[in-house]
Amino acid sequence: MKTTTAKRVALSWLMCSTATLAYAQDDTAFDLGVLRIQTSAAQAVLGNDEITETEIEQRNPATVADVFAGESAITASGGAPIAQKVYVNGIEESLLSVTIDGARQNKSAFHHTGNVLLDPALLKSVEVSAGLAPADQGPNALAGSIAYTTKDARDLLDGDDPFGGRYTLSYGSNGQGFRNNLTLFGQNDGFEYLLSGTRATGDDYDDGSGSTITGTRADLTDYIAKFAYTSQSGKRLSFSASETTDNGLRASQGGFIRPDFADVIGRDTVLYEALSQRTSYTLTYEDENPSGIWAPYAQLSYNEQAMDVGSLYGVNKSLSGVLSNDFTLRNGSVNVGVDFFDESAEGYDNTVSPRSSSGREELSNIGIFAQARQDLSDRISVSYGGRYDWASFEGADGSDFDASGASVNGSVDYVLNDQWTLNAGAASSWGGYELGEAALVNFRTPWNYDGFTTSRANAVRLGLRYDSGPWAVKGALFDTEIEDINAVLPSSGARGAVDDLTSRGFDGSVTYTGARGFATLNYTYADVQTNDATTATTAYYLGRPVGHIFGFEAGYDVTEEWRIGATAQIALENDDTDVSLDGYEVVNLYAEYKPRRMENLNVRMDVQNLFDATYASRSSDGLGLANVVPLTEPGRTVSLTASISF
């Protein structure tokens, strides 16, 4: 590398910061309470939103798209789980740092499929940072981050109960079929375990017009095993392993599956038993009851995603880790640490037996970081930090690239009066290199790396929030610019081709919370452009032209036993694209019953797409293209779910 001097400077800065913090403190533990900059209200205006365990349970998700029902800033494409992608303010998740239980997820195996296959059966929370990811969130957080957290045994057990279990069965009309989940968990003398399995099967669904959408049937299997030991002093060591597989029959044209399209004009569609499989292993150590200045955290994880897409087969592999310590200050804290990853993307010719490798790319990165969070006064709370990364890349032709870069961020929460608060934040993030699409490495033509470079993102956000009694209102202007994004899906093998991406707009919400219920209306406008033109609906690994999106969510406790609720999404017509994108309105309702005499039983009925609308999600691929039949979403679907705990 040609970064020796920069590396020495950065390492010296990290050691000096750590030494200063240690010198400034003794071993006295401070009761900080909750830092105002860390409250959910402050973070939401800054674009750092959390979908809580309660919200997830209210949405009763069967797929990752269901997790974000009622949201406007976070949208997802539809169809079978193999095809679903998540977008934040119109920017695809491949430009965000994505983690599951802290473990980095590699992605980009095939452009017609989703990036991170996930079963939400045990999902506890989702934290989303739009543009302003903190330095300790990890590398490559160009447009922010998405952090999924799953439940542990202790989240499902009451007090010192040694054993428990939960079985959930659901059945839905319109192809939704059966979904079974069994979870067993226990604890004893600090040891705990959790074993869970999910199986979902169904048929191809019909859209609102009654047309059957070929290749959309559910065929998902998920296994999770989690083990942990927590000492009496709060030292916790945990290990988790999971495997999620979607291998149903998917629509294929010309030798490649396209589960993100309903059909391709002029090409015959056949069914192919495709495969999307994610396997993960994670080992974590943390001190949950720290004293003095030491609150260490360490994690090592391995993640692999395989894709059988017809004539091609792609595999992404990722080994990653982090070592950090959250130092306590009298007015806050600072998290200091080091992280790394070592990843690869390899493609295979799937038409021969055994399949043969067509090429491989490798990417490694090591970074150091520090992120401070402090209450400077009764009115001013801040978060600020930086990181420095060193990256090494090896292309499929054997070429080597080395580079390094710094990232900085800062945000402030300023209390104007008892009701109004001003928030502002900015970040400049070094993105490093990106692996190319695994399945297509050297496909049809050898890849070349002329002009191959690193990317950088600059983001700003300015917002206000109002909180008084039952009403909470927030709104923010945002601007995210990402420069020099190398071609993940190269044309004629030109990996050095670059694109610039911007997402500018506004997002906000109005919430009313009463004694027995709540209602929230979200609104987001995102003008997403690639190279100063409206982003296309097939701008893979970049974004989608989402335009104006409204999201709605409400829940009301009719009695102690009965709860009713709803979610909705409204997309206005988007005329900024070459072909105007139609607007749509979709409404979902549910009713939930928890009998007082059987507190361990929960019965729920959902009606999705109540008005049987025929529509394609604004985040879907290929909208407005002459040679593509868009993937429309399911028409009216009625499902019944029963869950019993023991």
XYZ file of C-alpha atoms in Angstrom:
646
model
C 0.000 0.000 0.000
C 0.986 3.635 -0.473
C -0.775 4.614 2.720
C 1.899 3.974 5.369
C 2.065 7.590 6.535
C -1.710 7.941 6.690
C -1.952 4.670 8.573
C 0.576 5.819 11.161
C -1.220 9.116 11.634
C -4.595 7.407 12.030
C -3.258 4.802 14.456
C -1.545 7.511 16.483
C -4.805 9.453 16.603
C -6.686 6.387 17.847
C -4.121 5.598 20.551
C -3.963 9.211 21.694
C -7.755 9.397 21.880
C -7.879 6.237 23.945
C -5.094 7.379 26.243
C -6.741 10.760 26.750
C -10.023 9.130 27.678
C -8.358 6.750 30.098
C -6.389 9.595 31.690
C -9.476 11.785 32.023
C -11.362 9.179 34.042
C -11.016 6.952 37.020
C -12.812 3.660 37.573
C -15.931 5.374 38.880
C -19.134 4.352 37.119
C -21.434 7.199 36.113
C -25.201 6.926 35.870
C -25.808 8.763 32.595
C -29.469 7.950 32.163
C -30.477 8.282 28.507
C -28.490 10.706 26.369
C -30.903 13.034 24.593
C -29.133 12.584 21.243
C -29.829 8.853 21.623
C -33.574 9.105 22.221
C -35.811 7.666 19.535
C -37.410 11.062 18.890
C -34.081 12.789 18.226
C -32.727 9.952 16.119
C -35.887 9.690 14.014
C -35.552 13.286 12.814
C -31.909 12.590 11.969
C -33.034 9.679 9.791
C -32.056 6.999 12.309
C -35.337 5.178 12.740
C -36.001 2.029 14.779
C -38.741 -0.423 13.977
C -39.396 -1.831 17.426
C -40.407 -5.288 18.594
C -43.933 -4.009 19.228
C -44.216 -2.579 15.721
C -42.939 -5.803 14.177
C -45.493 -7.854 16.128
C -48.262 -5.507 15.011
C -47.260 -6.011 11.350
C -47.034 -9.821 11.685
C -44.456 -10.091 8.865
C -44.027 -13.189 6.719
C -41.368 -11.563 4.484
C -38.922 -8.691 4.810
C -41.280 -6.507 2.735
C -43.948 -6.921 5.449
C -41.505 -5.617 8.076
C -41.674 -2.155 6.497
C -45.460 -1.996 6.042
C -46.739 1.514 6.770
C -43.328 3.113 6.265
C -42.630 5.728 3.600
C -38.862 6.345 3.757
C -38.128 2.583 3.726
C -39.704 0.647 0.867
C -39.317 -2.865 -0.485
C -39.922 -4.596 -3.779
C -42.363 -7.496 -3.866
C -42.871 -11.023 -5.136
C -41.309 -14.087 -3.535
C -38.652 -13.556 -0.809
C -35.904 -14.419 -3.325
C -36.697 -11.217 -5.250
C -37.214 -8.680 -2.459
C -34.885 -5.683 -2.121
C -35.001 -2.872 0.424
C -34.593 0.827 -0.408
C -33.973 3.775 1.935
C -35.076 7.090 0.440
C -34.896 5.356 -2.930
C -31.289 4.107 -2.507
C -30.781 0.342 -2.714
C -29.520 -1.492 0.371
C -26.345 -2.591 -1.462
C -25.067 0.980 -0.857
C -25.774 0.717 2.875
C -24.034 -1.232 5.611
C -26.337 -4.192 6.363
C -25.902 -6.321 9.490
C -27.813 -9.118 11.219
C -27.109 -9.266 14.973
C -24.087 -7.075 14.284
C -22.654 -9.390 11.617
C -21.826 -7.821 8.250
C -23.790 -9.169 5.278
C -22.171 -9.511 1.849
C -24.513 -9.132 -1.104
C -24.873 -8.554 -4.852
C -24.975 -12.196 -6.023
C -27.425 -11.609 -8.927
C -29.234 -8.444 -9.974
C -32.678 -10.000 -10.497
C -32.757 -11.272 -6.900
C -32.686 -9.667 -3.476
C -29.515 -8.879 -1.558
C -30.103 -10.290 1.937
C -32.463 -13.264 2.348
C -34.144 -12.983 5.743
C -36.954 -14.758 7.585
C -38.577 -12.333 10.087
C -39.969 -15.039 12.417
C -37.568 -14.111 15.256
C -36.932 -10.498 14.308
C -36.726 -8.225 17.372
C -35.928 -4.815 15.873
C -34.581 -3.029 12.795
C -32.489 0.126 13.038
C -32.188 2.164 9.842
C -29.830 5.108 9.314
C -30.623 7.190 6.247
C -27.408 8.824 5.064
C -25.899 9.640 8.465
C -24.577 6.321 9.756
C -22.262 6.733 12.789
C -18.628 5.700 12.490
C -19.101 2.624 14.690
C -21.806 1.240 12.380
C -19.112 -0.235 10.122
C -17.398 0.400 6.781
C -19.056 1.073 3.395
C -22.037 2.861 4.956
C -22.312 5.216 1.984
C -26.046 5.871 2.215
C -26.505 4.740 5.813
C -27.127 1.380 7.416
C -29.714 -1.290 8.191
C -29.193 -3.308 11.380
C -31.460 -6.329 11.967
C -31.563 -7.799 15.491
C -33.107 -11.189 16.291
C -34.459 -12.458 19.609
C -32.494 -14.426 22.182
C -33.906 -16.986 24.600
C -34.076 -14.417 27.390
C -36.316 -12.222 25.222
C -38.880 -15.037 25.173
C -38.668 -16.313 28.752
C -40.291 -14.774 31.827
C -37.886 -14.214 34.708
C -36.123 -17.411 35.730
C -38.314 -19.821 33.724
C -36.016 -22.695 32.690
C -37.834 -23.718 29.498
C -40.376 -22.491 26.985
C -41.567 -22.777 23.447
C -43.753 -21.193 20.835
C -45.545 -22.655 17.838
C -47.062 -20.462 15.137
C -49.240 -21.680 12.285
C -50.712 -19.473 9.603
C -52.706 -20.127 6.463
C -53.584 -17.621 3.796
C -55.693 -17.523 0.666
C -54.467 -16.359 -2.750
C -51.395 -18.599 -2.820
C -50.071 -17.617 0.591
C -50.431 -21.212 1.799
C -49.086 -22.600 5.077
C -46.377 -21.131 7.269
C -45.110 -23.076 10.312
C -42.632 -21.929 12.947
C -41.516 -23.840 16.026
C -39.136 -22.264 18.532
C -37.772 -23.914 21.692
C -35.690 -22.057 24.275
C -34.335 -22.458 27.782
C -31.951 -21.123 30.434
C -30.159 -22.421 33.507
C -27.385 -20.944 35.687
C -26.426 -18.354 33.082
C -26.586 -20.734 30.127
C -29.298 -20.287 27.510
C -30.255 -21.772 24.166
C -32.744 -21.213 21.359
C -33.643 -23.517 18.463
C -36.054 -22.367 15.761
C -37.310 -23.608 12.407
C -39.636 -22.100 9.803
C -41.237 -23.720 6.760
C -43.409 -21.738 4.336
C -45.105 -23.224 1.262
C -47.770 -21.933 -1.095
C -48.934 -21.460 -4.680
C -48.503 -18.723 -7.247
C -50.666 -15.759 -6.262
C -53.187 -13.774 -8.325
C -52.920 -10.009 -8.588
C -55.876 -7.666 -8.201
C -57.050 -8.269 -11.776
C -57.104 -12.049 -11.282
C -53.960 -12.758 -13.325
C -51.757 -15.523 -11.911
C -48.160 -14.360 -11.418
C -45.963 -17.310 -12.360
C -43.049 -18.241 -10.106
C -44.177 -16.458 -6.937
C -45.075 -19.428 -4.736
C -43.611 -19.504 -1.229
C -40.933 -22.156 -0.680
C -38.795 -21.003 2.226
C -36.950 -22.888 4.963
C -35.149 -21.255 7.871
C -33.150 -22.677 10.798
C -31.639 -20.741 13.694
C -29.614 -21.974 16.681
C -28.404 -19.596 19.397
C -26.375 -20.390 22.526
C -25.086 -18.043 25.224
C -23.547 -17.877 28.659
C -23.782 -14.818 30.913
C -21.727 -14.693 34.097
C -23.022 -13.172 37.311
C -20.842 -10.127 36.674
C -22.466 -9.545 33.253
C -19.844 -11.015 30.916
C -21.740 -12.565 28.013
C -20.459 -14.939 25.318
C -22.925 -15.932 22.593
C -22.887 -17.976 19.389
C -25.504 -18.138 16.660
C -25.857 -20.128 13.448
C -28.543 -19.776 10.815
C -29.441 -20.977 7.352
C -32.215 -19.464 5.227
C -33.147 -21.069 1.890
C -35.568 -20.138 -0.868
C -35.544 -22.791 -3.619
C -38.920 -22.612 -5.301
C -39.809 -22.736 -8.989
C -39.084 -19.306 -10.481
C -39.812 -17.722 -13.843
C -36.842 -18.000 -16.206
C -36.182 -16.570 -19.656
C -33.143 -17.304 -21.808
C -31.446 -19.402 -19.144
C -31.720 -16.912 -16.261
C -34.337 -16.499 -13.575
C -36.066 -13.140 -13.315
C -38.272 -13.406 -10.211
C -38.455 -9.588 -10.156
C -40.450 -9.535 -13.452
C -43.848 -11.006 -14.236
C -42.723 -11.713 -17.818
C -40.327 -10.604 -20.544
C -41.888 -9.692 -23.896
C -40.638 -11.844 -26.768
C -39.047 -14.528 -24.583
C -40.553 -17.817 -23.539
C -40.949 -18.294 -19.794
C -40.115 -21.629 -18.203
C -39.957 -22.613 -14.528
C -36.577 -23.288 -12.961
C -35.884 -24.541 -9.432
C -33.714 -21.628 -8.360
C -31.771 -21.295 -5.116
C -31.087 -18.416 -2.783
C -29.341 -19.492 0.406
C -27.747 -17.476 3.204
C -25.642 -19.191 5.882
C -24.272 -17.269 8.869
C -22.186 -17.957 11.980
C -21.524 -15.321 14.653
C -19.512 -15.344 17.894
C -19.968 -12.331 20.203
C -18.522 -11.218 23.538
C -19.740 -8.202 25.500
C -19.824 -6.845 29.024
C -23.430 -6.002 29.885
C -22.609 -4.662 33.330
C -19.451 -2.621 32.818
C -17.699 -0.733 35.587
C -15.285 2.112 35.206
C -14.079 2.922 31.723
C -14.154 -0.604 30.295
C -17.182 -1.798 28.335
C -15.628 -4.114 25.721
C -17.370 -5.644 22.736
C -15.938 -8.215 20.314
C -17.490 -10.106 17.429
C -16.358 -12.513 14.723
C -18.752 -13.628 11.983
C -18.852 -15.593 8.746
C -21.557 -15.127 6.151
C -22.101 -16.915 2.818
C -24.766 -16.366 0.199
C -25.213 -18.726 -2.751
C -27.388 -18.174 -5.831
C -28.399 -20.741 -8.456
C -29.998 -18.577 -11.141
C -30.044 -20.983 -14.095
C -27.032 -20.980 -16.406
C -24.986 -19.230 -13.726
C -24.180 -19.801 -10.062
C -22.794 -17.128 -7.743
C -21.323 -17.252 -4.244
C -20.519 -14.359 -1.897
C -18.413 -15.020 1.209
C -17.620 -12.672 4.072
C -15.458 -12.993 7.190
C -15.752 -9.947 9.432
C -15.025 -8.824 12.960
C -14.988 -5.887 15.350
C -13.264 -5.079 18.648
C -14.370 -1.966 20.512
C -14.796 -0.331 23.887
C -17.469 2.162 24.936
C -15.696 4.621 27.230
C -17.912 6.441 29.725
C -17.618 10.217 30.076
C -19.326 12.395 32.685
C -21.576 13.870 30.005
C -21.735 10.959 27.574
C -19.654 8.211 26.013
C -17.271 7.491 23.159
C -17.003 4.168 21.353
C -13.505 3.413 20.037
C -12.464 0.339 18.101
C -11.206 -1.491 15.061
C -13.095 -3.622 12.522
C -12.272 -5.660 9.438
C -13.747 -7.780 6.677
C -12.376 -10.184 4.081
C -14.836 -10.932 1.255
C -15.061 -12.600 -2.121
C -17.460 -12.896 -5.045
C -17.117 -15.921 -7.351
C -19.103 -16.925 -10.399
C -19.594 -20.391 -11.893
C -20.707 -21.866 -15.197
C -23.759 -23.865 -14.169
C -24.267 -25.598 -17.532
C -21.482 -28.137 -16.948
C -21.112 -30.816 -14.293
C -19.387 -30.232 -12.000
C -19.902 -26.481 -12.340
C -16.672 -24.596 -13.100
C -15.470 -21.236 -11.817
C -15.580 -18.332 -14.255
C -13.686 -15.918 -12.039
C -13.294 -14.446 -8.598
C -12.877 -11.036 -6.982
C -11.551 -10.427 -3.478
C -11.915 -7.402 -1.200
C -10.522 -6.778 2.280
C -10.753 -3.803 4.598
C -9.518 -2.763 8.009
C -10.784 0.322 9.777
C -10.428 2.217 13.037
C -13.207 4.375 14.453
C -14.338 6.608 17.298
C -17.896 7.865 17.861
C -18.799 10.215 20.721
C -22.295 10.908 22.061
C -22.667 13.694 24.608
C -25.112 16.058 26.304
C -23.225 19.365 26.284
C -25.967 21.162 28.207
C -29.636 20.900 29.083
C -30.416 22.085 25.556
C -27.602 20.826 23.342
C -26.834 17.169 22.640
C -24.321 15.998 20.025
C -22.996 12.919 18.276
C -19.791 13.070 16.259
C -17.105 10.720 15.085
C -14.809 9.491 12.396
C -13.167 6.437 10.965
C -10.241 5.620 8.701
C -10.238 2.601 6.392
C -7.641 0.773 4.329
C -8.925 -1.400 1.483
C -7.282 -3.938 -0.817
C -8.938 -5.335 -3.926
C -7.963 -8.114 -6.345
C -9.771 -8.251 -9.668
C -10.785 -11.298 -11.667
C -7.845 -10.601 -14.000
C -5.360 -10.623 -11.110
C -4.979 -6.841 -10.933
C -4.446 -5.309 -7.477
C -5.743 -2.055 -6.037
C -5.043 -0.415 -2.666
C -6.565 2.737 -1.241
C -7.515 4.399 2.026
C -9.895 7.106 3.115
C -11.421 8.945 6.037
C -15.071 9.306 7.037
C -16.538 11.901 9.413
C -19.994 12.600 10.777
C -21.682 14.943 13.205
C -25.180 15.742 14.394
C -26.768 18.070 16.941
C -30.075 18.064 18.813
C -30.995 21.563 20.072
C -34.004 22.154 22.327
C -35.734 25.383 21.297
C -38.479 25.204 23.935
C -40.712 22.671 25.677
C -42.342 21.587 22.405
C -39.879 22.308 19.588
C -36.458 20.799 18.872
C -34.060 21.473 15.995
C -31.905 18.688 14.551
C -29.078 18.873 12.022
C -26.516 16.387 10.785
C -23.848 15.897 8.124
C -21.585 13.060 7.052
C -18.851 12.408 4.523
C -18.268 8.680 4.075
C -15.503 6.919 2.177
C -16.974 3.907 0.408
C -13.859 2.096 -0.748
C -14.277 -0.539 -3.472
C -17.268 -2.708 -4.325
C -17.279 -6.367 -5.324
C -18.895 -7.064 -8.672
C -21.929 -9.264 -9.110
C -20.830 -12.777 -8.183
C -22.868 -14.752 -10.726
C -21.691 -12.662 -13.678
C -17.916 -12.537 -13.053
C -16.303 -12.684 -16.521
C -19.643 -13.610 -18.091
C -19.452 -13.507 -21.920
C -16.436 -11.186 -21.840
C -13.436 -10.914 -19.481
C -13.829 -8.123 -16.948
C -11.367 -5.220 -17.066
C -10.572 -2.642 -14.403
C -9.528 0.457 -16.336
C -10.497 3.483 -14.244
C -11.435 1.358 -11.224
C -11.659 3.682 -8.214
C -13.197 4.292 -4.801
C -16.479 6.009 -3.959
C -17.483 8.726 -1.518
C -20.812 9.930 -0.160
C -21.773 13.305 1.299
C -25.038 13.671 3.190
C -26.796 16.443 5.093
C -30.060 16.511 6.994
C -31.995 19.330 8.700
C -35.165 18.770 10.675
C -37.635 19.933 13.297
C -39.780 17.993 15.727
C -42.792 19.000 17.803
C -43.928 16.994 20.815
C -46.858 18.028 22.985
C -49.304 15.747 24.743
C -50.673 13.085 22.426
C -49.253 14.720 19.280
C -45.779 14.237 17.807
C -44.785 15.828 14.500
C -41.422 15.631 12.763
C -40.011 16.566 9.398
C -36.615 16.822 7.746
C -34.969 17.838 4.495
C -32.286 15.421 3.277
C -29.623 15.373 0.578
C -27.397 12.358 -0.096
C -24.813 12.383 -2.914
C -22.650 9.380 -3.808
C -19.836 9.816 -6.324
C -17.827 7.317 -8.394
C -19.830 4.152 -7.814
C -18.046 1.485 -9.843
C -20.114 -0.791 -12.064
C -21.184 -3.787 -9.970
C -23.045 -5.047 -13.042
C -20.581 -3.990 -15.801
C -21.444 -3.459 -19.451
C -18.959 -5.278 -21.742
C -16.930 -6.141 -18.651
C -16.011 -2.507 -17.838
C -15.808 -2.599 -14.043
C -14.169 0.839 -14.004
C -17.263 2.620 -15.331
C -18.681 4.963 -12.691
C -22.058 6.455 -11.780
C -23.047 9.315 -9.498
C -26.232 8.932 -7.459
C -28.261 11.515 -5.538
C -31.364 11.312 -3.375
C -32.912 14.614 -2.257
C -36.211 15.356 -0.636
C -38.271 15.457 2.524
C -39.639 12.962 4.974
C -41.848 13.477 7.976
C -44.648 12.082 10.082
C -47.581 12.990 12.303
C -48.438 10.668 15.224
C -51.337 10.701 17.646
C -51.047 8.436 20.694
C -54.038 7.862 22.945
C -54.700 5.727 25.984
C -55.822 2.747 23.890
C -54.303 3.261 20.467
C -52.234 5.269 18.024
C -52.199 6.483 14.424
C -49.183 7.551 12.351
C -49.097 9.152 8.910
C -45.688 9.108 7.189
C -44.737 11.001 4.049
C -41.550 10.884 1.961
C -40.590 12.594 -1.246
C -37.317 11.360 -2.751
C -35.966 12.674 -6.044
C -33.486 9.946 -6.979
C -31.124 10.696 -9.876
C -28.280 8.861 -11.578
C -25.817 11.044 -13.470
C -28.216 14.031 -13.249
C -31.152 12.131 -14.779
C -34.053 10.410 -13.040
C -32.921 6.955 -11.933
C -34.179 4.134 -14.135
C -36.285 1.287 -12.779
C -33.487 -1.135 -13.686
C -30.646 0.857 -12.113
C -29.476 -2.261 -10.287
C -27.340 -1.691 -7.173
C -28.193 2.023 -7.285
C -31.790 3.057 -6.632
C -35.374 3.527 -7.773
C -37.447 6.621 -8.698
C -39.788 6.457 -5.707
C -41.204 10.004 -5.866
C -44.049 10.726 -3.408
C -44.904 7.954 -0.913
C -47.396 8.024 1.967
C -47.448 5.385 4.687
C -50.082 4.885 7.371
C -50.253 2.700 10.463
C -52.803 2.536 13.285
C -53.751 0.254 16.161
C -56.562 0.330 18.720
C -57.265 -1.841 21.767
C -61.025 -2.395 21.644
C -60.885 -4.385 24.883
C -58.167 -6.123 26.872
C -58.635 -9.118 24.576
C -59.286 -7.533 21.177
C -57.056 -5.294 19.077
C -57.647 -3.974 15.573
C -55.230 -2.187 13.272
C -54.286 -1.194 9.754
C -51.395 -0.255 7.491
C -51.506 1.463 4.126
C -49.215 2.738 1.403
C -50.085 5.346 -1.204
C -47.747 6.149 -4.100
C -48.542 9.178 -6.244
C -48.037 9.090 -9.998
C -44.415 9.810 -10.916
C -43.992 11.877 -14.098
C -40.241 12.377 -13.694
C -39.441 9.106 -15.458
C -39.324 8.515 -19.226
C -42.586 6.615 -18.931
C -44.979 7.856 -16.241
C -45.295 5.469 -13.278
C -48.863 4.873 -12.114
C -49.907 5.696 -8.584
C -51.668 3.223 -6.312
C -53.320 2.805 -2.907
C -53.160 -0.405 -0.894
C -54.803 -0.966 2.511
C -54.273 -3.842 4.966
C -56.405 -4.612 8.044
C -56.027 -6.975 10.999
C -57.877 -8.095 14.105
C -56.106 -9.839 16.994
C -57.595 -11.826 19.869
C -55.754 -12.735 23.084
C -58.201 -14.549 25.410
C -57.901 -13.529 29.035
C -58.178 -17.122 30.248
C -55.493 -18.341 27.825
C -52.779 -15.716 27.911
C -50.473 -18.025 25.988
C -52.744 -18.026 22.907
C -52.854 -15.379 20.191
C -55.230 -15.579 17.206
C -55.110 -13.067 14.371
C -56.829 -12.455 11.059
C -55.247 -10.301 8.338
C -56.820 -8.911 5.196
C -54.094 -7.650 2.876
C -54.885 -5.464 -0.128
C -58.426 -4.975 1.129
C -59.683 -3.249 -2.025
C -58.072 -5.799 -4.391
C -55.885 -3.170 -6.091
C -53.821 -4.127 -9.127
C -50.438 -2.474 -8.664
C -46.673 -2.912 -8.750
C -44.615 -1.622 -5.830
C -42.850 1.648 -6.649
C -39.568 -0.069 -5.693
C -40.061 -2.915 -8.184
C -37.744 -3.543 -11.132
C -38.538 -2.810 -14.764
C -41.521 -0.475 -14.334
C -42.312 1.418 -17.539
C -40.067 -0.709 -19.783
C -41.573 -1.747 -23.117
C -40.142 -5.284 -22.984
C -41.033 -6.044 -19.346
C -44.335 -7.040 -17.770
C -44.078 -5.564 -14.237
C -44.407 -7.853 -11.245
C -47.764 -6.906 -9.765
C -48.455 -7.566 -6.096
C -50.996 -10.042 -4.639
C -54.664 -9.139 -4.804
C -56.898 -9.430 -1.752
C -55.492 -12.046 0.609
C -57.077 -13.297 3.821
C -54.942 -15.138 6.352
C -55.398 -16.611 9.814
C -52.523 -16.960 12.293
C -52.528 -18.825 15.592
C -49.612 -18.712 18.005
C -49.358 -20.623 21.279
C -46.622 -20.370 23.889
C -45.781 -23.097 26.372
